[in-house]
Coordinates of C-alpha atoms in Angstrom, one line a residue:
X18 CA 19.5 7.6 21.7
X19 CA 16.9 7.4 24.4
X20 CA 13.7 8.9 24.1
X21 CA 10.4 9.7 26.0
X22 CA 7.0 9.2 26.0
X23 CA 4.2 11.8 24.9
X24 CA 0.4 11.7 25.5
X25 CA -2.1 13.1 23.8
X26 CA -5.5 15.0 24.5
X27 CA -8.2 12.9 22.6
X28 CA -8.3 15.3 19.6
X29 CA -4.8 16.4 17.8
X30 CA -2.9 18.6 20.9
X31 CA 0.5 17.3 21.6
X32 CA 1.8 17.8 25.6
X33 CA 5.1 17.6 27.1
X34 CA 7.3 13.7 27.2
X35 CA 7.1 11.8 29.9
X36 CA 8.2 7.9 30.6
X37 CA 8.5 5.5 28.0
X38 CA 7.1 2.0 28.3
X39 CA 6.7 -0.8 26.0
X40 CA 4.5 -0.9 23.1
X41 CA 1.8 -3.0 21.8
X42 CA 2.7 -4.1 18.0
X43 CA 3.7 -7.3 17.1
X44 CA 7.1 -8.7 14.8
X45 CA 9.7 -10.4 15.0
X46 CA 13.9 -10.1 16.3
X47 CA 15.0 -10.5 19.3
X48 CA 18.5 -11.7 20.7
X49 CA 19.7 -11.8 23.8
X50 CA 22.6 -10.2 25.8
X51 CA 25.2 -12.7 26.1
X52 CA 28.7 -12.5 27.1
X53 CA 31.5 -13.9 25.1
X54 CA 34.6 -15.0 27.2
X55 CA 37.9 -14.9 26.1
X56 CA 38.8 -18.0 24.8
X57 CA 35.5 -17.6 22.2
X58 CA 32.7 -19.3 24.3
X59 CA 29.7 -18.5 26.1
X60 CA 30.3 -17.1 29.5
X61 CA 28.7 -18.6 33.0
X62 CA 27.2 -15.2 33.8
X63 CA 23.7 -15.3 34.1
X64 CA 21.4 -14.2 30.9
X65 CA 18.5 -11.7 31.1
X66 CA 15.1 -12.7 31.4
X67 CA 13.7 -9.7 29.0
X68 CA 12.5 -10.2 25.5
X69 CA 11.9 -7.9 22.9
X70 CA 10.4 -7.5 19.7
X71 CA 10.6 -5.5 17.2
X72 CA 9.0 -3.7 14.1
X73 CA 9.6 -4.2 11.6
X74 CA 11.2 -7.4 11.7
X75 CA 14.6 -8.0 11.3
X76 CA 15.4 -8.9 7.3
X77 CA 12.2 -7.1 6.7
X78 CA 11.9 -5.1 3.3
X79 CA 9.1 -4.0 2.7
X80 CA 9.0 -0.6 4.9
X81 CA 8.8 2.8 3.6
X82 CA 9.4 6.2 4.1
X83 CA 6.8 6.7 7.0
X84 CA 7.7 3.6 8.6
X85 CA 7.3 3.8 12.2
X86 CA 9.1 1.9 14.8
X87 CA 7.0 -0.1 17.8
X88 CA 8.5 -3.1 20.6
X89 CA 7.2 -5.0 22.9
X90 CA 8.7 -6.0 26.4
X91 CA 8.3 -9.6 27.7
X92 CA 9.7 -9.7 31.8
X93 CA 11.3 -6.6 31.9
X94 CA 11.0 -3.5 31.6
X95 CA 11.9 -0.6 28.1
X96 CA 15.4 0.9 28.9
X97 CA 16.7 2.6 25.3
X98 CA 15.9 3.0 22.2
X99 CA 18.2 4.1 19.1
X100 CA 17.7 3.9 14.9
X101 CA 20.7 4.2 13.0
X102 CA 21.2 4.7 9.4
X103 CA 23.5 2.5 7.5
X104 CA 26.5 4.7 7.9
X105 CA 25.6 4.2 11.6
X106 CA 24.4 8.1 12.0
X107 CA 21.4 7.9 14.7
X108 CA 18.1 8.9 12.8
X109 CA 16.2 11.6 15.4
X110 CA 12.5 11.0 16.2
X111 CA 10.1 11.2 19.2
X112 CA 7.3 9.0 20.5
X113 CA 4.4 9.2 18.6
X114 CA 1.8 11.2 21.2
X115 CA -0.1 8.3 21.4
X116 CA 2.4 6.4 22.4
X117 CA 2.2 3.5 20.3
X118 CA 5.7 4.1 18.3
X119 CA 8.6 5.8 17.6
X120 CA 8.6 8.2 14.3
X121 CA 11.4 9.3 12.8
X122 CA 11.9 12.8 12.6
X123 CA 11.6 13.5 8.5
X124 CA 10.6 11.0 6.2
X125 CA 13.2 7.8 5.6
X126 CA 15.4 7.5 3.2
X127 CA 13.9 5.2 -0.4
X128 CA 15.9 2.5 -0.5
X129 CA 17.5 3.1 2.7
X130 CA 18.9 0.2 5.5
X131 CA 17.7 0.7 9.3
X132 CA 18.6 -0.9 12.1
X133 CA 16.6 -0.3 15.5
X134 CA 18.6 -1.1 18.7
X135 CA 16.4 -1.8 22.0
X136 CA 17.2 -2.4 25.1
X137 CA 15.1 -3.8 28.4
X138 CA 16.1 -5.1 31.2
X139 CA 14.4 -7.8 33.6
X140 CA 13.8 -7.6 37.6
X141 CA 17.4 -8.7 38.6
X142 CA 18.4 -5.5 36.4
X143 CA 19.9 -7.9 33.7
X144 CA 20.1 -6.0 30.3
X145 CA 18.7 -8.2 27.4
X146 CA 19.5 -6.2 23.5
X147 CA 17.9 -6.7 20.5
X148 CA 18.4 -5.6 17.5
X149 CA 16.0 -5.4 13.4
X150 CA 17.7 -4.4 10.2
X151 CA 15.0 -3.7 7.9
X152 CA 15.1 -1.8 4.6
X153 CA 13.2 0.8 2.7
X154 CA 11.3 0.3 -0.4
X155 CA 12.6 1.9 -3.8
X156 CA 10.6 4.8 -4.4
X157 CA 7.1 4.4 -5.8
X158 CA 5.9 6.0 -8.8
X159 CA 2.9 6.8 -8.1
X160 CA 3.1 10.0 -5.8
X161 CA -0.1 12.5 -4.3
X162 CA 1.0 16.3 -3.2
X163 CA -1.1 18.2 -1.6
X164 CA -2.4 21.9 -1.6
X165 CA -1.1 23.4 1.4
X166 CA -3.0 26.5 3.0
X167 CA -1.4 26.3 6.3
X168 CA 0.6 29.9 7.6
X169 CA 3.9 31.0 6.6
X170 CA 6.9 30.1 8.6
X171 CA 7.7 32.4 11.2
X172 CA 4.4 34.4 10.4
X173 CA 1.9 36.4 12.9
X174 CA -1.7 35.8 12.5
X175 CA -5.3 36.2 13.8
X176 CA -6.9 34.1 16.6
X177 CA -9.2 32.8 14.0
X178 CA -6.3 31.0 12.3
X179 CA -7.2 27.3 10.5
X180 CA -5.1 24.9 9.1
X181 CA -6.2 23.5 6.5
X182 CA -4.8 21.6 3.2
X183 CA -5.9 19.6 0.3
X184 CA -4.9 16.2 -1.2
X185 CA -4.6 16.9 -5.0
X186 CA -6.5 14.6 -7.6
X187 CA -6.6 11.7 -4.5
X188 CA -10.0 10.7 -2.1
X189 CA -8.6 9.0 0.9
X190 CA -11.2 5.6 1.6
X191 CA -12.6 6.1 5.2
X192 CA -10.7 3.1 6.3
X193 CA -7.0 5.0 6.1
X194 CA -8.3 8.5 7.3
X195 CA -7.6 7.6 10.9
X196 CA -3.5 6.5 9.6
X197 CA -3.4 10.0 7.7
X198 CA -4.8 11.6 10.6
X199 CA -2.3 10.7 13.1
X200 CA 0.7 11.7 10.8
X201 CA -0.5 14.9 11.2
X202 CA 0.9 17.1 14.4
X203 CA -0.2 20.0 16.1
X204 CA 1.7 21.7 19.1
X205 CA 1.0 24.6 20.8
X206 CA 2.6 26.3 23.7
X207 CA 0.4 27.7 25.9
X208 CA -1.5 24.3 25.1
X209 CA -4.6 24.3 23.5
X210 CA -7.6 21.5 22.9
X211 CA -7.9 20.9 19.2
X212 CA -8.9 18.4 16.3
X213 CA -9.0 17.7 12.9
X214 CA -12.0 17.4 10.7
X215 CA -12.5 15.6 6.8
X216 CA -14.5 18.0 5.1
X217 CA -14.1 15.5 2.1
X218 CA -11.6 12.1 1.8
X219 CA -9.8 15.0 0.4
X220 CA -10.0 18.5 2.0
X221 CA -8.6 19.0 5.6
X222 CA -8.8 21.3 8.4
X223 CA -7.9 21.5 12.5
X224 CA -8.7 24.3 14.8
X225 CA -8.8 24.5 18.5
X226 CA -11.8 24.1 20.3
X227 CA -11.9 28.3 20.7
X228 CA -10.3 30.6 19.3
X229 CA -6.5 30.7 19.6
X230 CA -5.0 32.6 22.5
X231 CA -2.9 35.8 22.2
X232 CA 0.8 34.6 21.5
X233 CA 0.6 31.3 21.0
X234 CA 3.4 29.8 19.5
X235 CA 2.2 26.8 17.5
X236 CA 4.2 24.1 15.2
X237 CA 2.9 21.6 13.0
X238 CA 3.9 18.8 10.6
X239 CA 2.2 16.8 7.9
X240 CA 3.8 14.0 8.4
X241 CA 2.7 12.4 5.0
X242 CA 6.1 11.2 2.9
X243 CA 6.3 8.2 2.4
X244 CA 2.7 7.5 4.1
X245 CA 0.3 4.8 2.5
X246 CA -2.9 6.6 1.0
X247 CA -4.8 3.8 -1.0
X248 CA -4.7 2.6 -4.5
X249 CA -1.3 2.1 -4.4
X250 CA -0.7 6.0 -4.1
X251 CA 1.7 7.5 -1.2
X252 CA 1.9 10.7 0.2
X253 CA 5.0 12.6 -1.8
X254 CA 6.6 14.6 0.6
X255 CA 6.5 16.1 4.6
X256 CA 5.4 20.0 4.8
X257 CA 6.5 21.8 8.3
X258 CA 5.3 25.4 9.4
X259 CA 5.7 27.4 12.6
X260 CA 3.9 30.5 13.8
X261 CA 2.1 32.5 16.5
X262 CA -1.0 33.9 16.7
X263 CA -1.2 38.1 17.5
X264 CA -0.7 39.9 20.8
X265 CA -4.6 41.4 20.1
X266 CA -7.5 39.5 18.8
X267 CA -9.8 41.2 16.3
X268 CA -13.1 40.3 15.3
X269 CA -15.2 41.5 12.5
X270 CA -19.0 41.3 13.1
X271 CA -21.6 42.1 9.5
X272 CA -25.1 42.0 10.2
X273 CA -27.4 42.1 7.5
X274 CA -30.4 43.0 9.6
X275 CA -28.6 46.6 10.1
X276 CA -26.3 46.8 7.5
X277 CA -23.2 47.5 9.8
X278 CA -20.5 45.8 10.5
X279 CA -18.4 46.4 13.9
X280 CA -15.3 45.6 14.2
X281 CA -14.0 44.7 17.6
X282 CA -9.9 44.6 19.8
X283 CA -9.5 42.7 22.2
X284 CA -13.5 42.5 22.7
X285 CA -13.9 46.3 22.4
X286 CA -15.5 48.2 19.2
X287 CA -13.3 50.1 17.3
X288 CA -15.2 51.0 14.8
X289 CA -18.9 50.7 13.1
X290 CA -19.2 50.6 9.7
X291 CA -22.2 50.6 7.3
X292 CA -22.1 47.7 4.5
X293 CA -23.4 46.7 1.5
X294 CA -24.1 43.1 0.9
X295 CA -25.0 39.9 -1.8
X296 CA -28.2 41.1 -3.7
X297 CA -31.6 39.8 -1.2
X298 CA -33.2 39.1 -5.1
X299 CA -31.5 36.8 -7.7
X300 CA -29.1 38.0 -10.3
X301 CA -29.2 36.6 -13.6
X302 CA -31.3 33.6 -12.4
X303 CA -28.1 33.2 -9.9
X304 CA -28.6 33.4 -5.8
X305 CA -25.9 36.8 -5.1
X306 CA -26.5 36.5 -1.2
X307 CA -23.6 36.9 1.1
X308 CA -22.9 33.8 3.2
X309 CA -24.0 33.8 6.4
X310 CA -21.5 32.2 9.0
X311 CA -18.5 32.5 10.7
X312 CA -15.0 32.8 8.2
X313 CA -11.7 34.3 8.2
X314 CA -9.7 36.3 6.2
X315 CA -8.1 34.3 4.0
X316 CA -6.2 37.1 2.1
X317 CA -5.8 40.7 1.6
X318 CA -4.8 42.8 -1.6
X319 CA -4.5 46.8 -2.2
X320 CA -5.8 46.1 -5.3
X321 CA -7.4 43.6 -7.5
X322 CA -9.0 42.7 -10.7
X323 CA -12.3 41.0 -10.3
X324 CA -13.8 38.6 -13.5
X325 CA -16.7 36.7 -12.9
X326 CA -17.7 34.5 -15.7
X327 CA -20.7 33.3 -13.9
X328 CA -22.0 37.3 -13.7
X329 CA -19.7 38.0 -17.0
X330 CA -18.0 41.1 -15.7
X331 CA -14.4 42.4 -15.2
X332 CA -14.2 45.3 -12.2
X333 CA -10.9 46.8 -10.6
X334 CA -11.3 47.1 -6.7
X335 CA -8.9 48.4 -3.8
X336 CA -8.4 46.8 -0.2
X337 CA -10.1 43.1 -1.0
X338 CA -10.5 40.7 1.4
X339 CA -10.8 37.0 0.9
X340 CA -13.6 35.2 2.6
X341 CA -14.1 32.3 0.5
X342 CA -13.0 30.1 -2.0
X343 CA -16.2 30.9 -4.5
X344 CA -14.8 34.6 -4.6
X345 CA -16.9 36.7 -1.6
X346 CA -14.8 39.1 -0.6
X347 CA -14.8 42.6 1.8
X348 CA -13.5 45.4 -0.4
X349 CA -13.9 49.3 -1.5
X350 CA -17.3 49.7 -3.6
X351 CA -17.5 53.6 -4.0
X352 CA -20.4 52.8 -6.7
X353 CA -21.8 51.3 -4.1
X354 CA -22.2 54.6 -1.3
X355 CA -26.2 55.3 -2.2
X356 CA -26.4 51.5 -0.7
X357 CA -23.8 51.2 2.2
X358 CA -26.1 50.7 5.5
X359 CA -29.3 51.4 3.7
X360 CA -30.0 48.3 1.1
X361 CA -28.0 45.1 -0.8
X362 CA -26.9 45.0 -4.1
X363 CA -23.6 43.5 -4.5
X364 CA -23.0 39.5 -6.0
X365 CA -22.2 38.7 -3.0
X366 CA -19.6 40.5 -1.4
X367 CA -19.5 42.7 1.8
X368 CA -19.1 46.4 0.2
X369 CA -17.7 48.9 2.4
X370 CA -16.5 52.6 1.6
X371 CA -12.9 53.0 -0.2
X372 CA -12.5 54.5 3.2
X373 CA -13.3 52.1 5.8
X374 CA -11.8 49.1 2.5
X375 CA -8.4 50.9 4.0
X376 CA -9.0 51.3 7.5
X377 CA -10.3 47.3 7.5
X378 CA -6.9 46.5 5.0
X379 CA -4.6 47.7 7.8
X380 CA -6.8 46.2 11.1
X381 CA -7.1 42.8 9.9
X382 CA -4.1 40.1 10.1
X383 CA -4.3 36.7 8.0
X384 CA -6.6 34.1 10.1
X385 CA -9.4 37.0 11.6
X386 CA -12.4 35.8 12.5
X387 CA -15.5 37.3 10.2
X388 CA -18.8 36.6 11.4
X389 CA -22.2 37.5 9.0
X390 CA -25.2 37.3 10.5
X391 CA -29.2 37.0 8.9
X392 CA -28.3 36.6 5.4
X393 CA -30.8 33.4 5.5
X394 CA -27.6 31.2 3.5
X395 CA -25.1 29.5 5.4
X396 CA -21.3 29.2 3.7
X397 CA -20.8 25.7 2.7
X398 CA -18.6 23.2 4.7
X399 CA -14.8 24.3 2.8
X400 CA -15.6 26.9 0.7
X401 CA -12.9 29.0 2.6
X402 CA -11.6 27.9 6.3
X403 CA -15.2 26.9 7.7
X404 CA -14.4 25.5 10.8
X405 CA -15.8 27.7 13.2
X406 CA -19.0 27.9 11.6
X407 CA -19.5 24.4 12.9
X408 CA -20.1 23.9 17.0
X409 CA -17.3 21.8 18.7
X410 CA -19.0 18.9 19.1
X411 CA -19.6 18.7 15.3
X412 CA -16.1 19.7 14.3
X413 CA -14.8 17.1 16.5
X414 CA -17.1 14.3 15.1
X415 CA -15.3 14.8 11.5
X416 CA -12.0 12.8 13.1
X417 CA -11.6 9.3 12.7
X418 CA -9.3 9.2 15.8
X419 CA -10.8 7.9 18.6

């Protein structure tokens, strides 16, 4: 199987193959292509000049499920590259988009026997072969999953769109966030600047460096089975989605200075609304403001049961709209209608009429940008998909890739 070579845009966007050349990790197996004659012995034709090494190293057995595959070319130049299983079936994969190595398609097999197959070939055009059987650790005990937010397969969503996820119960140490971080792959056709950002050693998310453009298709895989994570912990298994982003981009602006929100397509207002929002005067010794900032809609339900244990209450609303973890929401407030556009009063939600709760229910899409304005509190870093509420530059400084 021969392969390509991909680049990459300094932050997380994949782009289309092109050459492969050697690569710059170090191991050890390399045997050269000579001929046998007839009779058993070693033929007068001439030997290649090129040497190759691989990783891991021939005999090797300590790999595991995320193992990656690099070489190295001494006089000659990379011609092909194949990883077979040990039923000889070849094991698909790509160049990493940095370029370093080869990664397998889906995690490797625990336990499993490799063997990588290059070949290079010197100036006369001589074809030297070498060749590293390596094997696959037993499956580790000691397994981290992960809380996955990203969008359904096959889905349509807004241009506000984040992926984001969650290690559960493990903080990775800042020394292995820049090997978790380039397990993780983001493509997107029409091609799109992006990054990752570490909220926490534990809480992720990546956006592009604006919104996403109408029909995008985008693809992406955390690459984390098999993958080391610290403390003898490894990631337990790959997760793979697919989607595109809408045909029309919405927006929905609140401003608490007039107690409206506007809600725009494709840069146009559709519609004005008048809003209630978080209480501008403590409740129960508790801050109710409405986070200021820019969030998306996370989830919507025709109806819901509210309970709030902080504000010990239990209240049945229609057409909520998730805009945070800690529970603000858009939704119908009809006890709220003395207050829509006039004053605040909620604990900390954006009330709008039963009414306009529908209206907003049927415009919105998963992944819609929300932005609140003058509230005088700004949503905290991953309490819902944050990401836009920081400026590029600052998203982009939470990657440790370089």
């Amino acid at each position: 199987m021969s392969f390509g070579r991909s680049s990459l845009t300094r932050r997380g966007t994949l782009v289309a193959a092109g050459s492969a050349a050697a690569l710059g990790l170090a191991a050890a197996c390399t045997k050269d292509n000579g001929t046998i004659s007839e009779d058993g012995g070693s033929s007068d034709e001439p030997q290649s000049a090129a040497k190759v090494t691989i990783t891991p190293a021939d005999g090797s057995a300590d790999a595991t499920a995320a193992t990656e595959i690099a070489w190295t070319v001494e006089a000659g130049e990379f011609q092909e590259f194949a990883l077979t299983d040990a039923s000889g079936a070849a094991v698909e994969g790509a160049m990493h988009p940095d370029g370093t190595t080869w990664v397998p398609a889906s995690p490797l097999e625990w336990e499993g026997v490799y063997t990588a197959t290059v070949k290079a070939a010197d100036d006369a055009g001589l074809v030297a072969e070498a060749t590293s059987t390596f094997t696959v650790i037993a499956s580790p005990g000691d397994r981290v999953s992960i809380e996955n937010y990203l969008p359904g397969q096959d889905s349509t969503v807004g241009q506000g769109a984040i992926l984001a996820f969650r290690f559960t119960d493990h903080e990775v140490a800042e020394d292995l966030r820049a090997s978790v971080e380039r397990r993780l792959f983001v493509t997107s056709e029409p091609e799109q600047e992006g990054s990752w950002h570490w909220i926490t050693g534990r809480a992720l998310e990546y956006r592009p460096k604006d919104y996403w453009q109408p029909n995008t298709q985008v693809s992406v895989r955390l690459g984390l089975g098999g993958l080391a994570l610290g403390d003898g912990k490894y990631g337990e298994y790959d997760q793979e989605t697919a989607f595109a982003t809408d045909s029309e981009s919405r927006l929905l602006e609140a401003d608490n200075d007039t107690k409206e929100m506007r809600a725009y397509l494709d840069g146009s207002i559709v519609q004005t609304i008048p809003i209630s929002l978080g209480s501008d005067t403590p409740i129960d010794g508790n801050d109710a403001r409405s986070f200021s900032g820019t969030m998306t809609i996370m989830s919507r339900e025709e109806s819901s049961t509210f309970v709030s244990d902080l504000y010990d209450y239990e209240t049945d609303v229609k057409w909520a709209m998730r805009l945070t973890f800690s529970g603000q929401f858009i939704h119908g407030a009809p006890w709220a209608a003395d207050r829509l556009g006039v004053s605040n009063g909620s604990h900390g939600c954006l009330n709008v009429s039963d009414e306009m709760g529908e209206w907003l229910y049927n415009f919105v899409r998963w992944g819609d940008p929300v932005v609140v304005k003058n509230t005088g509190i700004e949503v905290p870093q991953g309490d819902g998909f944050t990401g836009w509420s920081l400026e590029w530059e600052d998203f982009k400084a939470g990657s440790y890739l370089e």
